[in-house]
Amino acid sequence: MPRSASSSSSPSSPAAAAGEPPVMTSSGSLLARNCVGSESEESSRSSWKQLRADSWMLTARASTAGPAGGPNGRADDESGSPLASIVLLRKDFLPPKKPVVWSIAGSDSGGGAGLQADLLTFHDVGCHGCTVPTALTAQNSVGVTQVEFSSDAMIAETLSCLGADLPAAAVKTGMLGRASVMTTVAQFLEGYEGRVVCDPVMVSTSGSRLLEEDAVDAMVNRVFPHVDLLTPNLHEAEALLGRELRTPADIEAAADELLAMGPKALLIKGGHFDAEAGVAADFYRASDRHATVAGEVQQLWLSSPKVDTTHTHGTGCTLSAAICGFLARGASLLDAVTLGKAYVTRGLRASAEIGGFGAGPGPVQHAGADFDCDDFPCAAPRLEALRAGRSFPRLGAPIGALPVVPDAAWVKRLAAAGAADIQLRMKGLTSEDASSEAKAAAAACAAEGCNLWINDDWRLAAEVGAFGVHLGQEDLAEILADAEELAALRASPLRLGLSTHCHSELAVALGMQPSYVSLGPVFGTNSKTIAFDARSADMVSEWRRLVPQDTPLVAIGGITLTGDTGVEEVRRRGAEGVAVISAVTAAADPEQALRDFAEACA
C-alpha cells in the first residue's frame, strides 16, 4: 500500500455569529490568512515574533523610566498597563481572531483525553476552545476509578452562558454518559445551526465503561439526528450495531446502517481494525443529506502507516476535536477529516518518540498542525485501489515550464520553439478528431524530442505513444471506481500527472503515487472555469511539505513571468514546474514567452 480539513445572546447562534471570518478561507489554505491584510504567512510570523520582541524591549525601557514614566516607574497608559500601550502602537501585527469551538465532554484528570485533550487540540489547529463539562472522571494512565456526572441544570446553564457571549463556529460532543445529559444536549443542538462532530464515547482506552446502558437509545434518537459527522471507533460501531465487523466489506455495509441512525456523515476509525498489516485505515461515508462541495466524494478510505506505539490514549477525542477545529476554520467536511487524520498521525509519531508519563499508556501528543508528507494520509474510494501496486514512473528531468495548449498546431509550434514538455488539452472534439489531433501532436513532439502530455484520456495517450497523461479529479474518480480500468492504467508505460485543489483531493492523488502533482489555480485566472477560488502562494508552500520530495509539484493558474504572481514567487515556495496557458498562447510573441518562462524555471 502506498505511503503517504443570529443573535449572539442565543446559545443556538449560527457559526456566522462567532465573530471574525475563519482562518481557513475559500482558498482552502490553512495558512493563506494567517496574517493581517495581505502579508504572507512568513512575514506574519516574523512580524508577530518582532512584536513580542518589541513588547519586551518597550516594557523593559518603561520599567527603567523612573518617576517620569508614571507610578512605579512604568510607562502607564489609561489602563495602567504598559502592554496596552504597545498593542495600540503595534496592533497591525496582532494575529487574527480565532474561531470559537466548544467541547461538550467529560474531564480526564490524567490530562490525556476528554476536555483536556480537546483544548490542546483546538489550540494547535488555531481555535479558541470553550468547554461544557458533562462529567468528572478520576483516572490516570492505568484506569478510571470513579465518575461523577455534572447536573443537568449545570450543563444547560453552561450551554446558555457560552451561547450568550461565545457562540460556537462548531461543536464537538464527547462523553455524554447518561440519558438525561443526552436530552439536555439534544435540546441545545435542536436550535444550533453550526457544524456538529460527535465522538460517541462509550468505553475508555483502559476498558472502563463511560456510557450508561440506558443512554444508548437516547444518544441515537436524540443526538445523532443533529450530527454532521459521527466518529465511532470499531468497538463503538459494533456496540451500536450489536455485531462484530471483521472485514472492509463489513465496515462499508455497517456505514449505511449507522447513517440510517441520523448523522449526515460517518467516519469509522481504523485504529482497532487491521485492514492491512502495518496500516491504519479509516472509512468515511456521507449520506445523501450531506451537501457536498465541488463534487466532493461520498465515500473514501483514508490510509496512513500504523505508528508502532502503545501511547495512544485520547486518539479518538483528539481526532474528533481536530476535525471540529478545521470545520470551524472553514474546511469542507472531507478536508477536515483528511486534516484531522494527519493531525493524529503526527501526534502518534511524536508519542512514539516521547513515550508516556505514568505506568500505563501515555497520551497522543499535540505536535502542531504544520504537517509534512509523513503525516498526511493517502486515500481512495475503494480500499483495494490503495493496495493496487506500483507508483507511476518518476520524471527523468525537471518539468520546468509546461505550456498547456488546445490543438496539434500549437504543439508543433511550441515544440519547434524548444519546449521540453507540452500538455495537450482538447475540448469539444469528437473521438475521431481528438485521435487525429493527438497523433499529429505526438509526431510533432517526437520530431523535436519533446515530452507530450495528453489531458483526460489515458487510453488515447497510450495509443499515440504520449509521454504521459494528466487527469483531473473527475476523470480520476471514474478510473478509481473501475478496478479493471485502474489496473490497465497502472500497467501502461505512461507517466501520470494529477490536478489537486484541496486537501482531500491531494490525499486521493497521493494514493495513486503519481509522477507529478499540480495545484491550482494558485492565482486568479480566466483560462478555465473552476469551482475553487485562487489557492495562494502560501498553499504552494504547504503542498510542497505534503507531497513527497520525489514527486514534483507543478503550480498552475494566473502565474506571470514576474511580480507577486510570478514564476520566482511560486518557485521560491517549492513548485518545481509551472503550467502556463494564456501567458504563452495569448502573448504577442508566444515563442519568446515560452523561452522566458523556461529560463525563469531553470
Coordinates of C-alpha atoms in Angstrom, one line a residue:
M1 CA 0.0 0.0 0.0
P2 CA 1.3 3.5 -0.8
R3 CA 2.6 5.7 1.9
S4 CA 1.5 8.5 2.5
A5 CA -9.7 19.6 6.6
S6 CA -28.4 35.4 14.7
S7 CA -28.2 37.0 17.8
S8 CA -25.2 36.5 20.0
S9 CA -27.5 36.2 23.0
S10 CA -28.8 32.9 21.9
P11 CA -27.0 29.6 22.7
S12 CA -28.0 28.4 19.3
S13 CA -26.4 31.1 17.4
P14 CA -25.1 30.0 14.0
A15 CA -21.4 29.7 13.1
A16 CA -21.5 33.1 11.4
A17 CA -22.1 34.7 14.8
A18 CA -18.8 33.6 16.1
G19 CA -17.1 36.9 15.0
E20 CA -14.3 37.2 12.5
P21 CA -14.1 35.0 9.4
P22 CA -12.3 31.7 9.9
V23 CA -8.6 31.4 9.3
M24 CA -9.1 28.9 6.6
T25 CA -10.6 30.8 3.6
S26 CA -12.3 29.7 0.4
S27 CA -8.8 29.2 -1.0
G28 CA -8.6 26.1 1.2
S29 CA -5.2 27.0 2.6
L30 CA -4.7 26.6 6.3
L31 CA -2.1 29.4 6.1
A32 CA -3.4 31.8 3.5
R33 CA -4.7 34.2 6.0
N34 CA -2.5 33.6 9.0
C35 CA -1.8 37.3 9.0
V36 CA -3.4 40.7 8.8
G37 CA -4.1 42.3 5.4
S38 CA -2.0 41.0 2.5
E39 CA 1.0 39.9 4.5
S40 CA 2.3 36.4 3.7
E41 CA 2.4 33.6 6.3
E42 CA 6.2 34.0 6.6
S43 CA 6.1 37.8 7.1
S44 CA 3.2 37.4 9.6
R45 CA 5.2 35.0 11.7
S46 CA 8.2 37.3 11.6
S47 CA 6.0 40.3 12.4
W48 CA 4.5 38.5 15.4
K49 CA 7.9 37.5 16.7
Q50 CA 9.1 41.1 16.3
L51 CA 6.0 42.3 18.2
R52 CA 6.9 40.1 21.1
A53 CA 10.5 41.3 21.0
D54 CA 9.4 44.9 20.8
S55 CA 6.9 44.4 23.6
W56 CA 9.7 43.1 25.8
M57 CA 12.0 45.9 24.9
L58 CA 9.4 48.7 25.4
T59 CA 8.3 47.2 28.7
A60 CA 11.9 46.9 29.8
R61 CA 12.5 50.5 28.9
A62 CA 9.4 51.6 30.7
S63 CA 10.4 49.8 33.8
T64 CA 13.6 51.9 34.0
A65 CA 11.9 55.2 33.1
G66 CA 11.7 56.4 36.7
P67 CA 9.1 58.8 38.0
A68 CA 8.6 60.4 34.6
G69 CA 7.3 57.1 33.4
G70 CA 4.4 57.1 35.7
P71 CA 3.6 55.4 39.0
N72 CA 6.2 52.7 40.0
G73 CA 8.4 53.9 37.1
R74 CA 6.2 52.4 34.4
A75 CA 5.1 54.0 31.1
D76 CA 1.4 53.5 32.0
D77 CA -1.5 54.4 29.7
E78 CA -5.0 55.0 30.9
S79 CA -5.5 51.3 31.8
G80 CA -2.2 51.3 33.8
S81 CA -0.8 48.6 31.5
P82 CA 2.4 49.1 29.6
L83 CA 1.3 46.2 27.2
A84 CA -1.9 48.1 26.3
S85 CA 0.2 51.0 25.0
I86 CA 2.3 48.6 23.0
V87 CA -0.8 46.9 21.5
L88 CA -2.2 50.3 20.5
L89 CA 1.1 51.1 18.8
R90 CA 1.6 47.7 17.1
K91 CA -2.0 46.4 16.6
D92 CA -1.4 45.9 12.9
F93 CA 0.8 42.9 13.8
L94 CA -1.7 41.1 16.0
P95 CA -2.7 37.6 14.9
P96 CA -6.2 37.1 13.6
K97 CA -9.1 36.4 15.9
K98 CA -9.6 32.6 16.2
P99 CA -12.9 30.9 15.6
V100 CA -14.6 29.7 18.8
V101 CA -15.3 26.0 19.2
W102 CA -16.9 24.1 22.1
S103 CA -16.3 20.7 23.5
I104 CA -19.2 19.1 25.4
A105 CA -17.5 16.2 27.1
G106 CA -16.0 14.7 30.3
S107 CA -12.9 15.8 32.1
D108 CA -9.9 13.4 32.2
S109 CA -7.9 14.1 35.4
G110 CA -4.9 12.4 33.8
G111 CA -4.9 15.0 31.0
G112 CA -4.7 12.6 28.1
A113 CA -8.3 12.6 26.8
G114 CA -11.6 14.3 27.2
L115 CA -11.8 18.1 27.6
Q116 CA -8.1 18.4 28.3
A117 CA -7.1 16.7 25.0
D118 CA -9.8 18.8 23.2
L119 CA -8.4 22.1 24.4
L120 CA -4.9 21.2 23.5
T121 CA -6.1 20.2 20.0
F122 CA -8.2 23.3 19.5
H123 CA -5.2 25.4 20.3
D124 CA -3.0 23.5 17.9
V125 CA -5.3 23.9 15.0
G126 CA -5.9 27.6 15.5
C127 CA -9.1 27.8 17.5
H128 CA -10.3 29.2 20.9
G129 CA -11.8 26.3 22.9
C130 CA -14.7 26.5 25.3
T131 CA -15.8 23.6 27.5
V132 CA -19.1 22.2 28.7
P133 CA -18.1 19.6 31.3
T134 CA -20.5 16.7 31.4
A135 CA -18.6 14.6 34.0
L136 CA -15.6 14.5 36.2
T137 CA -13.5 11.3 36.0
A138 CA -10.9 10.2 38.5
Q139 CA -8.4 8.5 36.2
N140 CA -4.8 8.1 35.5
S141 CA -2.8 6.3 32.8
V142 CA -3.8 2.9 34.3
G143 CA -7.6 3.3 34.6
V144 CA -10.7 5.1 35.7
T145 CA -11.6 4.8 39.4
Q146 CA -14.7 7.0 39.7
V147 CA -17.1 9.0 37.5
E148 CA -19.3 11.8 38.8
F149 CA -21.7 13.5 36.3
S150 CA -22.5 17.2 36.2
S151 CA -26.1 18.1 36.9
D152 CA -28.4 18.6 34.0
A153 CA -29.1 22.1 35.3
M154 CA -25.4 22.9 35.3
I155 CA -24.9 21.6 31.8
A156 CA -27.9 23.6 30.5
E157 CA -26.7 26.8 32.2
T158 CA -23.2 26.4 30.8
L159 CA -24.6 26.0 27.3
S160 CA -26.7 29.1 27.7
C161 CA -23.9 31.1 29.3
L162 CA -21.5 30.3 26.5
G163 CA -24.1 30.9 23.8
A164 CA -24.8 34.4 25.1
D165 CA -21.2 35.6 24.8
L166 CA -19.0 33.0 23.0
P167 CA -21.2 31.4 20.3
A168 CA -19.5 28.4 18.6
A169 CA -18.5 28.1 15.0
A170 CA -18.5 24.3 15.5
V171 CA -19.3 22.0 18.4
K172 CA -17.8 18.6 19.4
T173 CA -19.5 16.2 21.7
G174 CA -17.6 13.5 23.5
M175 CA -18.5 11.7 26.7
L176 CA -22.2 12.4 27.5
G177 CA -22.6 9.4 29.7
R178 CA -26.3 9.2 30.6
A179 CA -29.7 9.7 29.1
S180 CA -30.6 12.9 30.8
V181 CA -27.4 14.5 29.5
M182 CA -28.3 13.4 26.0
T183 CA -31.6 15.1 26.3
T184 CA -30.1 18.3 27.6
V185 CA -27.5 18.4 24.9
A186 CA -30.1 17.5 22.2
Q187 CA -32.3 20.4 23.2
F188 CA -29.4 22.7 22.6
L189 CA -28.5 21.1 19.3
E190 CA -32.1 21.4 18.0
G191 CA -31.6 25.2 17.7
Y192 CA -27.9 25.2 16.9
E193 CA -27.0 26.0 13.2
G194 CA -23.2 25.3 13.2
R195 CA -21.4 22.1 12.5
V196 CA -21.5 19.3 15.0
V197 CA -19.0 16.4 15.4
C198 CA -20.0 13.6 17.7
D199 CA -17.5 11.2 19.2
P200 CA -19.8 8.5 20.7
V201 CA -17.6 7.8 23.7
M202 CA -18.7 4.5 25.3
V203 CA -15.6 2.9 26.8
S204 CA -12.3 4.4 27.8
T205 CA -9.0 3.3 26.4
S206 CA -8.3 1.4 29.6
G207 CA -11.6 -0.5 29.2
S208 CA -13.8 1.4 31.7
R209 CA -17.4 1.9 30.6
L210 CA -18.3 5.6 30.2
L211 CA -21.8 5.3 28.9
E212 CA -24.7 4.1 31.0
E213 CA -26.7 1.2 29.5
D214 CA -30.0 3.1 29.1
A215 CA -28.2 6.1 27.4
V216 CA -27.5 4.4 24.0
D217 CA -31.1 4.8 22.7
A218 CA -31.2 8.4 23.9
M219 CA -27.9 9.1 22.1
V220 CA -29.1 7.5 18.9
N221 CA -32.6 9.0 18.9
R222 CA -31.9 12.5 20.4
V223 CA -28.3 13.4 19.5
F224 CA -27.4 11.6 16.2
P225 CA -30.1 13.4 14.1
H226 CA -28.3 16.7 14.7
V227 CA -24.8 15.5 13.9
D228 CA -22.8 16.4 10.8
L229 CA -20.1 13.8 11.4
L230 CA -20.2 10.7 13.7
T231 CA -16.7 9.3 14.6
P232 CA -17.1 5.8 16.2
N233 CA -14.1 3.5 16.5
L234 CA -14.5 -0.1 15.6
H235 CA -15.8 -1.2 19.0
E236 CA -18.3 1.6 19.3
A237 CA -19.6 0.9 15.8
E238 CA -20.0 -2.8 16.8
A239 CA -21.8 -1.8 20.0
L240 CA -24.2 0.4 18.2
L241 CA -25.0 -2.3 15.7
G242 CA -24.9 -5.3 18.0
R243 CA -22.5 -7.4 15.9
E244 CA -18.8 -7.8 15.0
L245 CA -17.2 -6.1 12.0
R246 CA -14.3 -8.2 10.6
T247 CA -13.7 -7.1 7.0
P248 CA -13.6 -3.9 5.0
A249 CA -16.8 -5.1 3.4
D250 CA -18.4 -5.4 6.8
I251 CA -17.4 -1.8 7.6
E252 CA -18.8 -0.5 4.4
A253 CA -22.1 -2.2 4.9
A254 CA -22.2 -1.0 8.5
A255 CA -21.8 2.6 7.4
D256 CA -25.2 2.5 5.7
E257 CA -26.9 1.3 8.9
L258 CA -25.1 3.8 11.1
L259 CA -26.0 6.7 8.7
A260 CA -29.7 5.5 9.0
M261 CA -29.5 6.4 12.7
G262 CA -29.4 10.1 11.7
P263 CA -25.9 11.6 11.2
K264 CA -25.1 13.2 7.9
A265 CA -21.7 11.6 7.6
L266 CA -19.7 9.0 9.3
L267 CA -16.0 8.2 9.9
I268 CA -15.3 4.7 11.3
K269 CA -11.8 4.9 12.8
G270 CA -9.4 2.2 12.0
G271 CA -7.1 2.1 14.9
H272 CA -8.6 -1.1 16.2
F273 CA -9.0 -2.6 12.7
D274 CA -6.3 -4.3 10.7
A275 CA -7.4 -3.5 7.1
E276 CA -3.8 -4.5 6.2
A277 CA -0.7 -5.2 8.2
G278 CA 1.0 -2.0 9.3
V279 CA -1.8 0.3 8.1
A280 CA -4.4 2.4 9.9
A281 CA -7.3 2.8 7.5
D282 CA -10.4 5.0 8.4
F283 CA -13.6 4.8 6.4
Y284 CA -15.6 7.9 5.5
R285 CA -19.1 7.9 4.0
A286 CA -21.6 10.7 3.6
S287 CA -25.3 10.3 3.4
D288 CA -27.5 12.0 0.8
R289 CA -28.4 14.6 3.5
H290 CA -24.8 15.9 3.4
A291 CA -24.5 18.8 0.9
T292 CA -21.1 18.2 -0.9
V293 CA -19.0 21.0 -2.3
A294 CA -17.2 21.0 -5.7
G295 CA -18.1 17.4 -6.4
E296 CA -16.8 16.1 -3.0
V297 CA -16.8 12.3 -3.0
Q298 CA -19.3 10.5 -0.8
Q299 CA -17.0 7.6 0.2
L300 CA -13.3 7.4 1.0
W301 CA -10.8 5.1 2.7
L302 CA -8.0 7.2 4.3
S303 CA -4.8 5.3 5.0
S304 CA -1.7 6.1 6.9
P305 CA 1.1 3.8 8.2
K306 CA 0.3 2.5 11.6
V307 CA 2.6 4.0 14.2
D308 CA 4.3 1.5 16.5
T309 CA 3.4 2.9 19.9
T310 CA 1.3 2.0 22.9
H311 CA 0.9 5.7 23.8
T312 CA -2.4 6.2 22.1
H313 CA -4.6 7.5 25.0
G314 CA -7.0 10.1 23.7
T315 CA -6.7 9.5 20.0
G316 CA -10.4 9.4 19.5
C317 CA -11.0 12.6 21.4
T318 CA -8.1 14.3 19.6
L319 CA -9.3 13.2 16.1
S320 CA -12.9 14.5 16.6
A321 CA -11.6 17.7 18.2
A322 CA -9.2 18.3 15.3
I323 CA -12.0 17.8 12.7
C324 CA -14.2 20.1 14.6
G325 CA -11.5 22.8 14.7
F326 CA -10.8 22.5 11.0
L327 CA -14.5 22.8 10.3
A328 CA -14.6 26.0 12.3
R329 CA -11.7 27.3 10.2
G330 CA -13.8 26.9 7.1
A331 CA -12.7 23.5 5.8
S332 CA -15.1 21.3 3.9
L333 CA -16.2 18.2 5.9
L334 CA -14.0 15.8 3.9
D335 CA -11.0 18.2 4.0
A336 CA -11.5 18.5 7.8
V337 CA -11.5 14.7 8.1
T338 CA -8.3 14.4 6.0
L339 CA -6.5 17.1 8.1
G340 CA -7.8 15.6 11.3
K341 CA -6.2 12.2 10.4
A342 CA -2.9 14.0 9.6
Y343 CA -3.0 15.7 13.0
V344 CA -3.5 12.4 14.9
T345 CA -0.8 10.6 12.8
R346 CA 1.6 13.5 13.6
G347 CA 0.7 13.2 17.3
L348 CA 1.2 9.4 17.4
R349 CA 4.6 9.8 15.7
A350 CA 5.6 12.2 18.5
S351 CA 4.2 9.9 21.1
A352 CA 6.4 7.1 19.9
E353 CA 9.4 9.2 20.4
I354 CA 8.4 10.9 23.7
G355 CA 6.7 8.0 25.5
G356 CA 4.3 8.1 28.4
F357 CA 4.1 9.8 31.8
G358 CA 2.8 7.1 34.0
A359 CA 2.7 3.4 34.4
G360 CA 0.1 2.9 31.6
P361 CA -0.3 4.0 28.0
G362 CA 0.6 7.7 27.5
P363 CA -1.5 10.2 25.6
V364 CA -1.2 11.0 21.9
Q365 CA 1.0 14.1 21.7
H366 CA -0.2 17.5 20.4
A367 CA 2.5 18.3 18.0
G368 CA 1.1 21.1 15.9
A369 CA -0.6 21.3 12.6
D370 CA 2.4 22.2 10.4
F371 CA 2.1 18.8 8.6
D372 CA 4.6 17.2 6.3
C373 CA 4.4 14.2 3.9
D374 CA 5.0 11.7 6.7
D375 CA 1.8 12.9 8.5
F376 CA -0.5 13.2 5.5
P377 CA -2.8 10.3 4.5
C378 CA -3.4 8.8 1.1
A379 CA -7.0 7.9 0.1
A380 CA -9.2 6.2 -2.4
P381 CA -13.0 5.3 -2.7
R382 CA -12.1 1.6 -2.5
L383 CA -9.6 0.1 -0.2
E384 CA -8.4 -2.2 -3.0
A385 CA -7.3 0.8 -5.0
L386 CA -4.8 1.7 -2.3
R387 CA -3.4 -1.9 -2.5
A388 CA -3.1 -1.8 -6.3
G389 CA 0.5 -1.7 -7.0
R390 CA 3.4 0.4 -8.2
S391 CA 4.0 4.0 -8.3
F392 CA 4.0 5.7 -11.7
P393 CA 7.3 6.3 -13.4
R394 CA 9.4 9.2 -12.0
L395 CA 10.4 12.0 -14.3
G396 CA 13.9 11.8 -15.6
A397 CA 14.4 15.6 -15.8
P398 CA 12.9 18.6 -14.2
I399 CA 9.5 19.5 -15.6
G400 CA 10.1 23.3 -15.7
A401 CA 7.7 25.4 -17.9
L402 CA 4.7 23.3 -19.0
P403 CA 2.6 25.1 -21.7
V404 CA -1.0 23.9 -21.9
V405 CA -2.4 24.2 -25.5
P406 CA -5.6 23.3 -27.3
D407 CA -4.5 21.6 -30.5
A408 CA -1.7 19.9 -32.5
A409 CA -0.8 23.2 -34.3
W410 CA 0.1 24.8 -31.1
V411 CA 2.0 21.7 -30.0
K412 CA 4.1 21.7 -33.2
R413 CA 4.7 25.5 -32.9
L414 CA 6.0 25.3 -29.3
A415 CA 7.9 22.1 -29.7
A416 CA 9.8 23.7 -32.5
A417 CA 10.5 26.7 -30.2
G418 CA 12.2 24.4 -27.7
A419 CA 9.6 23.3 -25.2
A420 CA 10.7 20.3 -23.2
D421 CA 7.1 19.3 -22.1
I422 CA 3.8 20.2 -23.6
Q423 CA 0.3 19.4 -22.4
L424 CA -2.4 18.9 -25.0
R425 CA -5.9 19.8 -23.6
M426 CA -8.6 19.2 -26.3
K427 CA -12.2 20.2 -25.6
G428 CA -15.4 19.6 -27.5
L429 CA -13.9 17.3 -30.2
T430 CA -15.3 14.0 -31.5
S431 CA -13.4 10.9 -30.7
E432 CA -12.2 10.7 -34.3
D433 CA -11.0 14.4 -34.3
A434 CA -9.3 14.0 -30.9
S435 CA -7.4 10.9 -32.1
S436 CA -6.3 12.8 -35.3
E437 CA -5.1 15.8 -33.2
A438 CA -3.3 13.5 -30.7
K439 CA -1.4 11.6 -33.4
A440 CA -0.3 14.9 -35.1
A441 CA 0.8 16.2 -31.7
A442 CA 2.7 13.1 -30.9
A443 CA 4.5 13.2 -34.2
A444 CA 5.5 16.8 -33.7
C445 CA 6.9 16.1 -30.3
A446 CA 8.8 13.1 -31.5
A447 CA 10.4 15.1 -34.2
E448 CA 11.6 17.7 -31.7
G449 CA 12.4 15.5 -28.7
C450 CA 9.6 17.0 -26.6
N451 CA 7.5 15.2 -24.0
L452 CA 3.8 15.1 -24.8
W453 CA 1.2 15.0 -22.1
I454 CA -2.4 14.5 -23.0
N455 CA -5.2 15.6 -20.8
D456 CA -8.1 13.5 -19.6
D457 CA -8.0 10.4 -21.9
W458 CA -5.3 8.0 -20.8
R459 CA -6.2 5.4 -23.4
L460 CA -5.7 7.9 -26.2
A461 CA -2.4 9.0 -24.6
A462 CA -1.2 5.3 -24.6
E463 CA -2.5 4.7 -28.2
V464 CA -0.4 7.6 -29.6
G465 CA 2.7 6.9 -27.5
A466 CA 2.5 10.0 -25.4
F467 CA 5.0 10.6 -22.6
G468 CA 2.2 10.9 -20.0
V469 CA -1.4 11.7 -19.2
H470 CA -2.8 14.5 -17.0
L471 CA -6.0 13.7 -15.2
G472 CA -8.4 15.9 -13.3
Q473 CA -10.3 14.7 -10.2
E474 CA -13.5 13.8 -12.1
D475 CA -11.6 11.6 -14.6
L476 CA -9.6 10.1 -11.8
A477 CA -12.7 9.3 -9.8
E478 CA -14.2 7.3 -12.8
I479 CA -11.0 5.3 -13.1
L480 CA -10.8 4.6 -9.3
A481 CA -14.4 3.3 -9.4
D482 CA -13.5 0.7 -12.1
A483 CA -10.9 -1.9 -10.9
E484 CA -10.1 -3.1 -14.4
E485 CA -9.6 0.4 -15.7
L486 CA -7.3 1.2 -12.8
A487 CA -5.3 -1.9 -13.3
A488 CA -4.9 -1.2 -17.1
L489 CA -3.7 2.4 -16.4
R490 CA -1.2 1.2 -13.9
A491 CA 0.1 -1.4 -16.4
S492 CA 0.6 1.2 -19.1
P493 CA 4.0 2.9 -19.6
L494 CA 2.5 6.4 -19.1
R495 CA 3.6 8.9 -16.6
L496 CA 0.7 10.3 -14.6
G497 CA 0.1 13.9 -13.6
L498 CA -2.8 14.8 -11.3
S499 CA -4.7 18.0 -10.6
T500 CA -5.5 19.0 -7.0
H501 CA -7.3 21.9 -5.4
C502 CA -7.9 20.9 -1.8
H503 CA -6.6 18.6 0.9
S504 CA -8.9 15.6 0.3
E505 CA -8.1 15.7 -3.4
L506 CA -4.4 15.7 -2.6
A507 CA -4.9 12.6 -0.4
V508 CA -6.6 10.8 -3.3
A509 CA -3.8 11.9 -5.7
L510 CA -1.1 10.6 -3.3
G511 CA -2.9 7.3 -3.2
M512 CA -2.1 7.0 -6.9
Q513 CA 1.7 7.7 -6.4
P514 CA 1.7 9.9 -9.5
S515 CA 4.6 11.2 -11.5
Y516 CA 3.7 14.8 -10.5
V517 CA 1.0 16.7 -8.6
S518 CA -0.4 20.0 -9.7
L519 CA -2.0 22.7 -7.6
G520 CA -4.2 25.4 -8.9
P521 CA -5.4 27.9 -9.6
V522 CA -2.7 29.4 -7.5
F523 CA -3.7 32.9 -8.6
G524 CA -6.8 34.3 -10.3
T525 CA -7.3 33.1 -13.9
N526 CA -9.9 33.3 -16.7
S527 CA -8.4 30.4 -18.6
K528 CA -10.7 27.8 -17.1
T529 CA -13.9 27.8 -15.1
I530 CA -13.1 26.2 -11.7
A531 CA -15.2 25.7 -8.6
F532 CA -12.4 26.8 -6.4
D533 CA -11.1 30.3 -5.7
A534 CA -7.4 31.1 -6.1
R535 CA -5.3 28.9 -3.8
S536 CA -2.5 31.4 -2.9
A537 CA 1.3 31.2 -2.8
D538 CA 1.2 30.1 0.8
M539 CA -0.7 27.0 -0.3
V540 CA 2.1 26.1 -2.7
S541 CA 4.5 26.1 0.3
E542 CA 2.0 23.8 2.2
W543 CA 1.7 21.4 -0.7
R544 CA 5.4 21.2 -1.1
R545 CA 5.6 19.9 2.5
L546 CA 2.7 17.4 2.0
V547 CA 3.9 16.0 -1.3
P548 CA 6.8 13.5 -1.2
Q549 CA 10.1 15.1 -2.3
D550 CA 10.5 12.6 -5.1
T551 CA 7.2 13.8 -6.7
P552 CA 7.5 17.2 -8.5
L553 CA 4.9 19.9 -7.7
V554 CA 3.5 21.9 -10.6
A555 CA 1.8 25.2 -10.0
I556 CA -0.9 26.4 -12.4
G557 CA -3.3 29.3 -12.7
G558 CA -2.6 33.1 -13.1
I559 CA 1.1 32.7 -13.0
T560 CA 3.0 35.6 -14.6
L561 CA 6.6 35.9 -15.6
T562 CA 7.5 38.4 -12.8
G563 CA 6.0 40.1 -9.8
D564 CA 3.9 38.9 -6.8
T565 CA 2.2 36.3 -9.0
G566 CA 5.4 35.4 -10.9
V567 CA 7.4 32.3 -11.5
E568 CA 10.1 33.3 -9.0
E569 CA 7.5 33.5 -6.2
V570 CA 6.0 30.1 -6.8
R571 CA 9.4 28.5 -7.3
R572 CA 10.5 30.1 -4.0
R573 CA 7.5 28.4 -2.4
G574 CA 8.6 25.0 -3.7
A575 CA 7.0 24.4 -7.1
E576 CA 9.4 22.7 -9.5
G577 CA 7.2 23.3 -12.5
V578 CA 4.9 26.0 -13.8
A579 CA 2.0 25.3 -16.1
V580 CA 1.0 28.2 -18.3
I581 CA -1.8 28.7 -20.7
S582 CA -2.7 32.2 -21.9
A583 CA 0.6 33.7 -20.6
V584 CA 2.1 31.9 -23.6
T585 CA -0.8 31.4 -26.1
A586 CA -2.1 34.9 -25.8
A587 CA 1.3 36.6 -25.8
A588 CA 2.4 38.9 -28.7
D589 CA 5.3 36.5 -29.3
P590 CA 4.4 33.1 -27.9
E591 CA 7.7 31.5 -28.7
Q592 CA 9.6 34.2 -26.8
A593 CA 7.2 34.0 -23.9
L594 CA 7.8 30.2 -23.7
R595 CA 11.6 30.7 -23.7
D596 CA 11.2 33.4 -21.0
F597 CA 9.2 31.1 -18.8
A598 CA 11.6 28.2 -19.4
E599 CA 14.5 30.4 -18.4
A600 CA 12.7 31.6 -15.3
C601 CA 12.1 27.9 -14.3
A602 CA 15.6 26.8 -15.0

